[in-house]
Amino acid sequence: MGRYVVVRLLQMIPVFFGTTFLIYAMVFALPGDPILALAGDKPLPPAVLNALHDRYNLDDPLIVQYGKYIGGLLQGDLGETFTGQPVGELLSDRWTVTLQLALTAWVFELVAGVALGVIAALRRGGIIDTLVLGGTTFIIAIPVFVFGYTAQIVLGLHLGLFPTSYEGDWPGSFILPAMVLGSFGIAYVARLARASLIENLRADFVRTAQSKGVARRRIIGVHTLRNSLIPVVTYLGVDFGNLMAGAVVTEGIFNLPGIGQQVFQSIQLQEGTVVVGVVSLLVLVYLLVNLLVDLLYGVLDPRISHG
Amino acid sequence: MVEAIAAPPTGEVEPISQRGSLWQDAWHQLRRRVTFWLSALILTVAVAMAVFPGLFTSLGPNEGCNVRRARVRPSDAAIFGFDNQGCEYWSQVVYGARPSILIGLAVTVFSLLIAIVLGLLAGYYGGWVDGLISRLTDIFFGIPFVLGATVVLIAFPERGIWAMTLVLVLLGWTTMTRIMRGQVLAVKDTDYVRAARGLGAGDLRIMRKHILPNAIAPVFIVAMLNVGNVISGEATLDYLGVGLQFPEVSWGLQLNVARSFFFEFPHLLIFPGLFLTATVLSFLMLGDVVRDALDPKLR
């Protein structure tokens, strides 16, 4: 087990550097000088320009810039924006908003998704099953921003169930955005859980249990539900990173002052440090959650062991 | 064009049926599904709109606009109303089909080709080739879609259909590559592959004749589902303002404009949203029924 974790952590290293370097290189390759863009129409004195280039390492070759950046990152320094604000400070408030949003959506996915999937699987072919299947296909197909605006008009404006803009409180301001952000995941989890449970209910060990006279409730609860959740857990692991990143769109719709909004502005201002900082953290979250998921497999299905 | 998507089972029945009846079986299954015909019908209409918009409207894209009629609500004369520039919304929505369908298909075809080549190489040769390709896949897989695409797209001075295709392929080939690799790994140790090698078949022949046909089905299903996801992703980028640009007409761009006015003028949101959702939905349903038809376990 310990050995497995170490190997996995070592495998993460090239992926982490590769992804962050790729993003860094792409931001670096953006045309135009960000310092000049910052100054607007007035030409900057060359001395100021050079000093700023120097301060932000803009004249170094790409790989040196990246090296300096990663060096700082490993010491917990996310760098600073072109206006001199430390990126860590800029992002710290916004992280909490995005994290609250993503976690709420994640809980929705887990609870609503699994519940819908299990109910549909147990009543296979019935009305509920048909509704779940049809509804989830529809939810998966509708682009999240169309769904978001529609939900905002109907549930927020016309029915007045939710505030239509951010009021800063959890859960009030987060429920509708989280439902919208998590809608795709809820639908996907429901379908995964349904398919997986149906398949497992046909397994030999279920037939054995049935013929031994084990109660249906116990067959489902003890024999099948736990191992049916493996694909769901895999998906939920991958999806946490997606939720954090997908928050760009949802935060835009509901005006949540989260990280997505910030990154989006920063990309347009060519604030490379902010963009790379956020993406690096997202990639890190994504990799660690995936490792956690792999370790969870062993708990969910004793047949899987990491030696 | 819908034939290429809706009916690969028919198209490929002839050559493959001689070897096995998987695709023929699948076609027999498909023919009986209402969902299959429904999504095929919607896609036929959508593709017709993309290829021959003249069948649906007499106006050109961005033609006959009059700002005085901006955002006029739907009426008998113009059943979809008018957009923010005062163009007739029905014809604008019809013209929105082309970029979505074109990008969805092009991205999927290119990603599929990349996935087949890389997946075959990684799965068949293993060792350092596999290590290199797998780590590369991991790296691209880890890039968050919207943020990664935005970073790349900002660098383009002008963003047309091909720029969008390039970016979406760049971020979209990883899932299919992983599945293809897994399939190849599963197939390469089978008896018939060993037999072929024993008879002196070269690597290329084994990959092309023996592994590819037996490994492709799951990848093909993911590719079909992928068309819908690509269309949805492309519209998201348009909507965020980092995708296609005026004078291009697309559903995502229409929704981008609609975001400022949708409280008072919901028709700006509803019509492109409806067309977009119907198209994506049809591709997903089609992928679903084809998967059911190809997977004997689900019967």
Coordinates of C-alpha atoms in Angstrom, one line a residue:
Chain A
M1 CA 0.0 0.0 0.0
G2 CA 2.7 2.5 1.0
R3 CA 4.8 1.5 -2.0
Y4 CA 1.8 2.0 -4.3
V5 CA 1.2 5.5 -2.9
V6 CA 4.8 6.5 -3.4
V7 CA 4.9 5.2 -7.0
R8 CA 1.7 7.1 -7.8
L9 CA 3.1 10.3 -6.2
L10 CA 6.3 9.9 -8.3
Q11 CA 4.2 9.4 -11.5
M12 CA 2.4 12.7 -10.7
I13 CA 5.5 14.7 -10.9
P14 CA 6.0 14.7 -14.7
V15 CA 2.3 15.3 -15.2
F16 CA 2.3 18.2 -12.8
F17 CA 5.3 19.9 -14.5
G18 CA 4.1 19.0 -17.9
T19 CA 0.7 20.6 -17.5
T20 CA 1.9 23.7 -15.7
F21 CA 4.6 24.2 -18.3
L22 CA 2.2 23.8 -21.1
I23 CA -0.1 26.4 -19.7
Y24 CA 2.8 28.7 -18.8
A25 CA 4.2 28.4 -22.4
M26 CA 0.8 29.1 -23.9
V27 CA 0.3 32.2 -21.8
F28 CA 3.9 33.2 -22.6
A29 CA 3.2 32.8 -26.3
L30 CA 0.2 35.2 -26.2
P31 CA 1.0 38.0 -28.7
G32 CA 1.8 41.5 -27.5
D33 CA 3.7 42.8 -24.6
P34 CA 1.5 42.8 -21.4
I35 CA 3.4 45.7 -19.9
L36 CA 2.8 47.9 -23.0
A37 CA -0.8 46.9 -22.9
L38 CA -0.9 47.9 -19.3
A39 CA 0.3 51.4 -20.1
G40 CA -2.4 52.0 -22.6
D41 CA -1.9 54.6 -25.4
K42 CA 1.0 56.5 -23.7
P43 CA 4.4 55.2 -24.5
L44 CA 6.4 54.1 -21.4
P45 CA 9.9 55.5 -20.9
P46 CA 12.4 52.7 -21.8
A47 CA 13.9 52.7 -18.3
V48 CA 10.5 52.0 -16.7
L49 CA 9.7 49.3 -19.4
N50 CA 13.1 47.6 -18.8
A51 CA 12.7 47.8 -15.0
L52 CA 9.2 46.2 -15.2
H53 CA 10.4 43.5 -17.7
D54 CA 13.2 42.8 -15.3
R55 CA 10.9 42.6 -12.3
Y56 CA 8.6 40.1 -14.0
N57 CA 11.5 38.2 -15.7
L58 CA 9.9 38.9 -19.1
D59 CA 13.2 39.0 -20.9
D60 CA 14.4 35.6 -19.8
P61 CA 14.0 32.6 -22.0
L62 CA 10.7 30.7 -21.4
I63 CA 12.3 27.9 -19.6
V64 CA 14.1 30.2 -17.1
Q65 CA 11.0 32.1 -16.5
Y66 CA 9.1 28.9 -15.8
G67 CA 11.9 27.7 -13.5
K68 CA 11.9 30.9 -11.5
Y69 CA 8.1 30.7 -11.2
I70 CA 8.0 27.0 -10.1
G71 CA 10.8 27.8 -7.7
G72 CA 8.6 30.4 -6.0
L73 CA 5.6 28.2 -6.2
L74 CA 7.3 25.4 -4.3
Q75 CA 8.1 27.9 -1.5
G76 CA 4.4 28.9 -1.4
D77 CA 4.9 32.1 -3.4
L78 CA 2.4 32.4 -6.3
G79 CA 4.1 35.5 -7.6
E80 CA 2.4 38.9 -8.1
T81 CA 0.2 40.5 -10.7
F82 CA 1.5 43.4 -12.9
T83 CA -0.1 45.8 -10.5
G84 CA 2.0 44.4 -7.7
Q85 CA -0.7 42.6 -5.8
P86 CA 0.4 39.1 -4.6
V87 CA -1.5 36.5 -6.4
G88 CA -2.0 34.4 -3.3
E89 CA -3.8 37.3 -1.6
L90 CA -5.8 38.0 -4.7
L91 CA -7.1 34.5 -4.9
S92 CA -7.5 33.6 -1.2
D93 CA -11.0 35.2 -0.8
R94 CA -12.1 33.9 -4.2
W95 CA -11.0 30.3 -3.5
T96 CA -13.5 30.0 -0.7
V97 CA -16.4 31.0 -2.9
T98 CA -15.4 28.6 -5.6
L99 CA -14.7 25.8 -3.1
Q100 CA -18.0 26.3 -1.5
L101 CA -19.7 26.2 -4.9
A102 CA -17.9 23.2 -6.1
L103 CA -18.3 21.2 -2.8
T104 CA -22.0 22.0 -2.7
A105 CA -22.4 20.8 -6.3
W106 CA -20.3 17.7 -5.5
V107 CA -22.6 16.8 -2.6
F108 CA -25.6 17.2 -4.9
E109 CA -24.0 14.9 -7.4
L110 CA -23.2 12.3 -4.8
V111 CA -26.6 12.4 -2.9
A112 CA -29.1 13.2 -5.7
G113 CA -27.2 11.2 -8.4
V114 CA -26.8 8.0 -6.4
A115 CA -30.3 8.2 -5.0
L116 CA -31.9 8.7 -8.5
G117 CA -29.7 6.0 -10.0
V118 CA -30.5 3.4 -7.3
I119 CA -34.2 4.1 -7.4
A120 CA -34.2 3.8 -11.2
A121 CA -32.2 0.6 -11.1
L122 CA -34.5 -1.1 -8.5
R123 CA -37.6 -0.2 -10.5
R124 CA -36.1 -1.0 -13.9
G125 CA -38.5 -0.4 -16.7
G126 CA -41.0 1.4 -14.5
I127 CA -42.2 5.0 -14.7
I128 CA -39.5 6.4 -12.4
D129 CA -36.8 4.6 -14.4
T130 CA -38.1 6.0 -17.7
L131 CA -38.3 9.5 -16.1
V132 CA -34.8 9.3 -14.8
L133 CA -33.4 8.0 -18.1
G134 CA -35.2 10.7 -20.1
G135 CA -34.5 13.5 -17.7
T136 CA -30.8 12.7 -17.4
T137 CA -30.3 12.5 -21.1
F138 CA -31.9 15.9 -21.4
I139 CA -29.8 17.4 -18.6
I140 CA -26.6 16.0 -20.1
A141 CA -27.5 17.4 -23.5
I142 CA -28.4 21.0 -22.4
P143 CA -25.4 23.2 -22.3
V144 CA -24.8 24.4 -18.8
F145 CA -25.2 28.1 -19.5
V146 CA -28.6 27.6 -21.2
F147 CA -29.7 25.6 -18.3
G148 CA -28.3 28.2 -15.9
Y149 CA -30.1 31.1 -17.5
T150 CA -33.4 29.2 -17.8
A151 CA -33.2 28.2 -14.1
Q152 CA -32.5 31.7 -13.2
I153 CA -35.5 33.0 -15.1
V154 CA -37.9 30.4 -14.0
L155 CA -36.8 29.6 -10.4
G156 CA -35.3 32.9 -9.6
L157 CA -37.3 35.6 -11.4
H158 CA -40.7 34.1 -11.9
L159 CA -41.1 31.8 -8.9
G160 CA -38.8 33.8 -6.6
L161 CA -37.4 30.7 -4.9
F162 CA -33.8 31.7 -5.1
P163 CA -32.0 35.0 -5.2
T164 CA -31.0 36.0 -8.8
S165 CA -27.7 37.5 -7.7
Y166 CA -25.0 36.8 -5.2
E167 CA -25.8 37.9 -1.6
G168 CA -22.7 36.3 0.0
D169 CA -24.4 33.8 2.3
W170 CA -24.1 30.0 2.3
P171 CA -26.3 28.2 1.4
G172 CA -28.9 30.7 0.1
S173 CA -26.8 32.2 -2.7
F174 CA -25.2 28.8 -3.5
I175 CA -28.0 26.3 -3.9
L176 CA -29.2 27.3 -7.4
P177 CA -25.6 27.8 -8.8
A178 CA -24.5 24.5 -7.3
M179 CA -27.5 22.7 -8.8
V180 CA -26.7 24.2 -12.2
L181 CA -23.0 23.4 -11.9
G182 CA -23.7 19.9 -10.6
S183 CA -26.6 19.2 -13.0
F184 CA -24.4 17.4 -15.6
G185 CA -22.7 15.4 -12.8
I186 CA -26.0 14.5 -11.1
A187 CA -27.4 13.1 -14.4
Y188 CA -24.1 11.3 -15.2
V189 CA -23.8 9.8 -11.7
A190 CA -27.4 8.7 -11.8
R191 CA -26.9 6.8 -15.1
L192 CA -23.6 5.3 -13.9
A193 CA -25.1 4.1 -10.6
R194 CA -28.1 2.7 -12.4
A195 CA -26.2 0.8 -15.1
S196 CA -23.7 -0.5 -12.6
L197 CA -26.3 -1.7 -10.1
I198 CA -28.3 -3.4 -12.8
E199 CA -25.3 -5.2 -14.0
N200 CA -24.3 -6.3 -10.5
L201 CA -27.8 -7.5 -9.6
R202 CA -27.3 -10.1 -12.4
A203 CA -24.1 -11.4 -11.0
D204 CA -23.7 -14.9 -9.7
F205 CA -23.1 -13.9 -6.1
V206 CA -26.5 -12.2 -6.1
R207 CA -28.2 -15.4 -7.4
T208 CA -26.4 -17.4 -4.8
A209 CA -27.5 -15.0 -2.1
Q210 CA -31.1 -15.2 -3.4
S211 CA -31.1 -18.9 -3.4
K212 CA -29.8 -18.9 0.1
G213 CA -32.9 -16.9 1.0
V214 CA -31.1 -13.7 1.9
A215 CA -33.6 -10.8 2.1
R216 CA -33.7 -8.5 -0.9
R217 CA -32.9 -5.4 1.3
R218 CA -29.7 -7.2 2.5
I219 CA -28.8 -8.3 -1.0
I220 CA -28.9 -4.8 -2.3
G221 CA -27.4 -3.1 0.8
V222 CA -24.7 -5.5 1.6
H223 CA -23.9 -7.5 -1.6
T224 CA -24.3 -5.1 -4.5
L225 CA -24.5 -1.4 -3.6
R226 CA -21.0 -1.0 -2.3
N227 CA -19.2 -2.5 -5.3
S228 CA -21.7 -0.9 -7.7
L229 CA -20.4 2.5 -6.5
I230 CA -16.9 2.0 -8.0
P231 CA -17.7 3.7 -11.4
V232 CA -19.5 6.5 -9.5
V233 CA -16.5 7.1 -7.2
T234 CA -14.2 7.2 -10.2
Y235 CA -16.4 9.7 -11.9
L236 CA -16.8 11.8 -8.8
G237 CA -13.0 11.9 -8.4
V238 CA -12.4 13.1 -11.9
D239 CA -15.3 15.5 -11.7
F240 CA -14.2 17.5 -8.6
G241 CA -11.5 19.2 -10.7
N242 CA -14.0 19.7 -13.5
L243 CA -16.4 21.4 -11.1
M244 CA -13.7 23.8 -9.9
A245 CA -12.8 24.6 -13.5
G246 CA -16.3 24.6 -14.8
A247 CA -17.2 27.2 -12.2
V248 CA -16.0 29.8 -14.7
V249 CA -19.3 29.6 -16.5
T250 CA -21.6 29.2 -13.5
E251 CA -19.9 32.0 -11.6
G252 CA -20.4 34.2 -14.7
I253 CA -24.1 33.4 -14.9
F254 CA -24.8 34.0 -11.2
N255 CA -22.2 36.7 -10.6
L256 CA -20.4 34.8 -7.9
P257 CA -17.0 36.5 -7.1
G258 CA -15.1 33.2 -7.4
I259 CA -11.9 32.1 -8.9
G260 CA -13.3 31.5 -12.4
Q261 CA -14.3 35.1 -12.9
Q262 CA -10.9 36.2 -11.8
V263 CA -9.1 33.8 -14.1
F264 CA -11.2 34.8 -17.0
Q265 CA -10.3 38.5 -16.5
S266 CA -6.7 37.6 -16.0
I267 CA -6.4 35.6 -19.2
Q268 CA -7.7 38.7 -21.1
L269 CA -5.2 40.9 -19.3
Q270 CA -2.4 38.4 -20.0
E271 CA -1.7 38.1 -16.3
G272 CA 0.2 34.9 -16.7
T273 CA 1.0 34.5 -13.0
V274 CA -2.7 34.4 -12.0
V275 CA -3.7 32.0 -14.8
V276 CA -0.8 29.6 -14.2
G277 CA -1.3 29.8 -10.4
V278 CA -4.9 28.8 -10.6
V279 CA -4.4 26.1 -13.2
S280 CA -1.5 24.6 -11.2
L281 CA -3.7 24.4 -8.1
L282 CA -6.5 22.9 -10.1
V283 CA -4.2 20.3 -11.6
L284 CA -2.9 19.5 -8.1
V285 CA -6.4 19.1 -6.7
Y286 CA -7.3 16.9 -9.7
L287 CA -4.2 14.7 -9.3
L288 CA -4.6 14.3 -5.5
V289 CA -8.3 13.5 -5.7
N290 CA -7.6 10.9 -8.3
L291 CA -5.1 9.2 -6.0
L292 CA -7.6 9.3 -3.2
V293 CA -10.1 7.6 -5.5
D294 CA -7.7 4.8 -6.4
L295 CA -7.1 4.2 -2.7
L296 CA -10.9 4.1 -2.1
Y297 CA -11.3 1.3 -4.6
G298 CA -9.7 -1.1 -2.1
V299 CA -12.2 -0.1 0.5
L300 CA -15.2 -0.5 -1.8
D301 CA -14.2 -3.7 -3.4
P302 CA -12.0 -6.0 -1.4
R303 CA -11.0 -7.9 -4.6
I304 CA -9.0 -4.9 -5.6
S305 CA -5.8 -4.6 -3.6
H306 CA -2.8 -2.4 -4.1
G307 CA -0.4 -4.9 -2.5
Chain B
M1 CA -23.6 14.1 -44.2
V2 CA -26.0 12.6 -41.7
E3 CA -25.4 9.3 -43.3
A4 CA -21.8 9.4 -42.1
I5 CA -23.0 9.8 -38.5
A6 CA -26.4 8.1 -38.4
A7 CA -25.5 5.0 -40.3
P8 CA -22.0 3.7 -39.8
P9 CA -23.6 0.4 -38.9
T10 CA -25.2 0.3 -42.4
G11 CA -22.1 1.6 -44.1
E12 CA -19.8 -0.9 -42.5
V13 CA -22.1 -3.8 -42.5
E14 CA -20.9 -5.1 -45.8
P15 CA -17.2 -5.5 -45.4
I16 CA -17.3 -6.5 -41.7
S17 CA -20.2 -8.8 -41.8
Q18 CA -18.0 -11.3 -43.6
R19 CA -15.8 -11.6 -40.5
G20 CA -18.4 -11.3 -37.8
S21 CA -22.0 -10.3 -37.4
L22 CA -21.4 -7.7 -34.7
W23 CA -22.3 -4.7 -36.8
Q24 CA -25.1 -6.5 -38.7
D25 CA -26.6 -7.6 -35.3
A26 CA -26.3 -4.0 -34.1
W27 CA -28.2 -2.7 -37.2
H28 CA -31.0 -5.2 -36.6
Q29 CA -31.2 -3.9 -33.0
L30 CA -31.1 -0.3 -34.1
R31 CA -33.9 -0.5 -36.6
R32 CA -36.4 -1.4 -33.9
R33 CA -35.6 1.5 -31.7
V34 CA -37.8 4.6 -31.8
T35 CA -35.0 6.7 -30.3
F36 CA -32.7 5.8 -33.2
W37 CA -35.2 7.1 -35.8
L38 CA -36.1 10.1 -33.8
S39 CA -32.5 11.3 -33.3
A40 CA -31.7 10.4 -36.9
L41 CA -34.6 12.6 -38.0
I42 CA -33.5 15.6 -35.9
L43 CA -30.0 15.2 -37.1
T44 CA -31.1 15.0 -40.7
V45 CA -32.9 18.3 -40.3
A46 CA -29.9 19.9 -38.5
V47 CA -27.5 18.7 -41.2
A48 CA -29.8 19.9 -43.9
M49 CA -29.7 23.3 -42.2
A50 CA -26.0 23.2 -42.1
V51 CA -25.5 22.2 -45.7
F52 CA -28.4 23.8 -47.5
P53 CA -29.6 26.7 -45.4
G54 CA -31.3 28.1 -48.5
L55 CA -34.0 25.4 -48.1
F56 CA -35.1 27.0 -44.9
T57 CA -34.7 30.7 -45.4
S58 CA -34.4 33.1 -48.4
L59 CA -32.2 35.5 -46.5
G60 CA -28.4 35.3 -46.2
P61 CA -26.6 35.4 -42.9
N62 CA -26.7 38.8 -41.3
E63 CA -28.9 40.0 -44.3
G64 CA -31.9 42.2 -44.2
C65 CA -31.3 43.5 -40.7
N66 CA -32.8 46.7 -39.5
V67 CA -31.8 48.0 -36.1
R68 CA -35.3 49.6 -35.7
R69 CA -36.6 46.1 -35.3
A70 CA -34.0 45.1 -32.7
R71 CA -35.2 42.5 -30.2
V72 CA -38.8 42.6 -31.5
R73 CA -40.7 39.7 -29.9
P74 CA -42.0 36.7 -32.0
S75 CA -45.2 37.4 -34.0
D76 CA -47.1 35.9 -36.8
A77 CA -44.9 37.7 -39.4
A78 CA -41.6 36.6 -37.8
I79 CA -42.3 33.5 -35.7
F80 CA -38.9 33.7 -34.0
G81 CA -38.9 37.5 -33.7
F82 CA -35.7 39.6 -34.3
D83 CA -32.3 39.6 -32.8
N84 CA -30.3 42.4 -31.2
Q85 CA -29.2 43.7 -34.6
G86 CA -32.8 43.6 -36.0
C87 CA -32.1 40.5 -38.2
E88 CA -34.8 38.0 -38.6
Y89 CA -34.1 35.5 -35.8
W90 CA -35.4 32.4 -37.7
S91 CA -32.8 32.7 -40.5
Q92 CA -30.0 33.6 -38.1
V93 CA -30.8 30.5 -36.0
V94 CA -30.8 28.4 -39.2
Y95 CA -27.4 29.7 -40.1
G96 CA -26.2 28.8 -36.6
A97 CA -26.3 25.1 -37.5
R98 CA -23.4 25.1 -39.8
P99 CA -20.5 25.9 -37.4
S100 CA -21.8 23.6 -34.7
I101 CA -22.3 20.6 -36.9
L102 CA -19.1 21.2 -38.9
I103 CA -16.9 21.7 -35.8
G104 CA -18.6 18.8 -33.9
L105 CA -17.9 16.4 -36.8
A106 CA -14.4 17.7 -37.7
V107 CA -13.1 17.6 -34.1
T108 CA -14.4 14.1 -33.6
V109 CA -12.9 12.8 -36.8
F110 CA -9.5 14.3 -36.1
S111 CA -9.5 13.2 -32.4
L112 CA -10.6 9.7 -33.4
L113 CA -7.7 9.5 -35.9
I114 CA -5.2 10.7 -33.3
A115 CA -6.7 8.3 -30.7
I116 CA -6.5 5.3 -33.1
V117 CA -2.9 5.9 -34.0
L118 CA -1.6 6.8 -30.5
G119 CA -3.7 4.1 -28.9
L120 CA -2.5 1.4 -31.3
L121 CA 1.2 2.5 -30.8
A122 CA 1.0 2.7 -27.0
G123 CA -1.0 -0.5 -26.6
Y124 CA 0.8 -2.6 -29.1
Y125 CA 4.4 -1.7 -28.5
G126 CA 4.2 -1.0 -24.7
G127 CA 7.5 -0.1 -23.0
W128 CA 8.8 3.5 -23.5
V129 CA 6.5 4.2 -26.3
D130 CA 3.5 3.5 -24.0
G131 CA 5.1 5.4 -21.2
L132 CA 5.7 8.5 -23.4
I133 CA 2.2 8.5 -24.9
S134 CA 0.5 7.7 -21.6
R135 CA 2.2 10.6 -19.8
L136 CA 1.5 12.9 -22.7
T137 CA -2.2 11.9 -22.5
D138 CA -2.2 12.5 -18.7
I139 CA -0.7 16.0 -19.2
F140 CA -3.4 17.0 -21.7
F141 CA -6.1 15.3 -19.8
G142 CA -5.2 17.4 -16.7
I143 CA -5.8 20.7 -18.4
P144 CA -9.2 22.1 -17.4
F145 CA -11.2 22.5 -20.6
V146 CA -12.6 26.0 -20.5
L147 CA -9.5 27.6 -19.0
G148 CA -7.1 25.7 -21.3
A149 CA -9.2 26.5 -24.4
T150 CA -9.4 30.2 -23.4
V151 CA -5.7 30.5 -23.0
V152 CA -5.0 29.1 -26.4
L153 CA -7.9 30.9 -28.2
I154 CA -6.9 34.4 -26.9
A155 CA -3.6 33.9 -28.7
F156 CA -5.4 33.7 -32.1
P157 CA -5.8 37.1 -33.7
E158 CA -8.9 35.8 -35.6
R159 CA -10.9 32.8 -34.5
G160 CA -12.7 31.0 -37.3
I161 CA -14.1 27.5 -37.6
W162 CA -10.7 25.9 -38.1
A163 CA -9.1 27.7 -35.1
M164 CA -11.9 26.4 -33.0
T165 CA -11.4 22.9 -34.4
L166 CA -7.7 22.9 -33.7
V167 CA -8.2 23.9 -30.1
L168 CA -11.0 21.5 -29.4
V169 CA -8.9 18.6 -31.0
L170 CA -5.9 19.7 -28.9
L171 CA -8.0 19.3 -25.7
G172 CA -10.2 16.5 -26.8
W173 CA -8.2 13.5 -28.0
T174 CA -7.2 12.1 -24.6
T175 CA -10.3 10.2 -23.6
M176 CA -10.5 8.2 -26.8
T177 CA -6.8 7.5 -26.8
R178 CA -7.0 6.0 -23.3
I179 CA -9.9 3.8 -24.3
M180 CA -8.2 2.8 -27.5
R181 CA -5.0 1.9 -25.7
G182 CA -7.0 -0.2 -23.2
Q183 CA -8.8 -2.0 -26.0
V184 CA -5.6 -2.8 -27.8
L185 CA -4.1 -4.2 -24.6
A186 CA -7.1 -6.4 -24.2
V187 CA -7.0 -7.7 -27.8
K188 CA -3.3 -8.0 -28.4
D189 CA -2.8 -11.2 -26.3
T190 CA -5.7 -13.1 -27.9
D191 CA -5.1 -16.4 -29.8
Y192 CA -5.9 -15.0 -33.2
V193 CA -3.3 -12.3 -32.9
R194 CA -0.7 -14.9 -31.8
A195 CA -1.7 -17.1 -34.7
A196 CA -1.3 -14.2 -37.2
R197 CA 2.1 -13.5 -35.7
G198 CA 3.1 -17.2 -35.9
L199 CA 2.1 -17.2 -39.6
G200 CA 4.6 -14.4 -40.1
A201 CA 2.4 -11.3 -40.3
G202 CA 4.2 -8.0 -39.7
D203 CA 3.4 -5.5 -36.9
L204 CA 1.6 -3.2 -39.3
R205 CA -0.6 -5.9 -40.7
I206 CA -1.5 -7.3 -37.3
M207 CA -2.5 -3.9 -36.1
R208 CA -4.5 -3.0 -39.2
K209 CA -6.2 -6.3 -39.9
H210 CA -6.5 -8.0 -36.6
I211 CA -6.3 -5.6 -33.7
L212 CA -8.1 -2.5 -35.1
P213 CA -11.3 -4.1 -36.2
N214 CA -11.7 -5.9 -32.9
A215 CA -10.7 -2.9 -30.7
I216 CA -12.6 -0.1 -32.4
A217 CA -16.2 -0.6 -31.3
P218 CA -16.0 1.1 -27.8
V219 CA -13.9 3.9 -29.2
F220 CA -16.4 4.4 -32.0
I221 CA -19.2 4.7 -29.5
V222 CA -17.3 7.3 -27.4
A223 CA -16.6 9.2 -30.6
M224 CA -20.4 9.4 -31.4
L225 CA -21.2 10.6 -28.0
N226 CA -18.3 13.0 -28.3
V227 CA -19.9 14.9 -31.2
G228 CA -22.5 16.2 -28.9
N229 CA -20.0 17.2 -26.2
V230 CA -17.9 19.0 -28.7
I231 CA -20.9 21.0 -30.0
S232 CA -21.8 21.9 -26.5
G233 CA -18.2 22.9 -25.6
E234 CA -17.8 25.0 -28.7
A235 CA -21.0 26.8 -27.9
T236 CA -19.7 27.4 -24.4
L237 CA -16.6 29.1 -25.7
D238 CA -18.6 31.2 -28.2
Y239 CA -20.9 32.2 -25.3
L240 CA -17.9 33.2 -23.2
G241 CA -16.7 35.4 -26.0
V242 CA -13.5 33.5 -26.7
G243 CA -14.9 31.5 -29.6
L244 CA -16.2 32.4 -33.1
Q245 CA -16.5 36.1 -33.9
F246 CA -18.9 38.2 -35.8
P247 CA -19.7 38.0 -38.8
E248 CA -19.7 34.3 -38.1
V249 CA -23.2 33.2 -37.1
S250 CA -23.5 30.5 -34.4
W251 CA -25.8 29.4 -31.7
G252 CA -23.2 30.1 -29.0
L253 CA -22.7 33.7 -30.3
Q254 CA -26.5 34.2 -30.3
L255 CA -26.6 33.0 -26.7
N256 CA -23.7 35.3 -25.9
V257 CA -25.8 38.3 -27.0
A258 CA -28.9 36.9 -25.3
R259 CA -27.2 37.0 -21.9
S260 CA -27.6 40.7 -21.6
F261 CA -31.2 40.8 -22.5
F262 CA -32.8 37.5 -21.6
F263 CA -34.8 38.8 -18.6
E264 CA -36.9 41.0 -20.9
F265 CA -36.5 39.2 -24.2
P266 CA -36.4 35.5 -23.4
H267 CA -36.9 34.6 -27.1
L268 CA -33.3 35.5 -27.7
L269 CA -32.3 32.8 -25.3
I270 CA -35.0 30.2 -26.1
F271 CA -34.5 29.6 -29.8
P272 CA -30.8 29.1 -30.1
G273 CA -30.8 27.2 -26.8
L274 CA -33.5 24.9 -28.1
F275 CA -31.8 24.2 -31.4
L276 CA -28.5 23.6 -29.7
T277 CA -30.0 21.3 -27.1
A278 CA -31.9 19.3 -29.7
T279 CA -28.8 18.8 -31.8
V280 CA -26.6 17.8 -28.8
L281 CA -29.4 15.6 -27.4
S282 CA -29.8 13.8 -30.8
F283 CA -26.1 13.0 -31.0
L284 CA -26.1 11.7 -27.4
M285 CA -29.2 9.6 -27.9
L286 CA -27.8 8.2 -31.1
G287 CA -24.6 7.2 -29.3
D288 CA -26.6 5.6 -26.5
V289 CA -28.7 3.4 -28.8
V290 CA -25.7 2.4 -30.9
R291 CA -23.9 1.4 -27.7
D292 CA -26.9 -0.6 -26.5
A293 CA -27.0 -2.3 -29.9
L294 CA -23.3 -3.1 -29.9
D295 CA -23.0 -4.3 -26.3
P296 CA -24.6 -7.7 -26.1
K297 CA -24.6 -7.6 -22.3
L298 CA -27.2 -4.9 -22.3
R299 CA -29.7 -6.8 -24.4

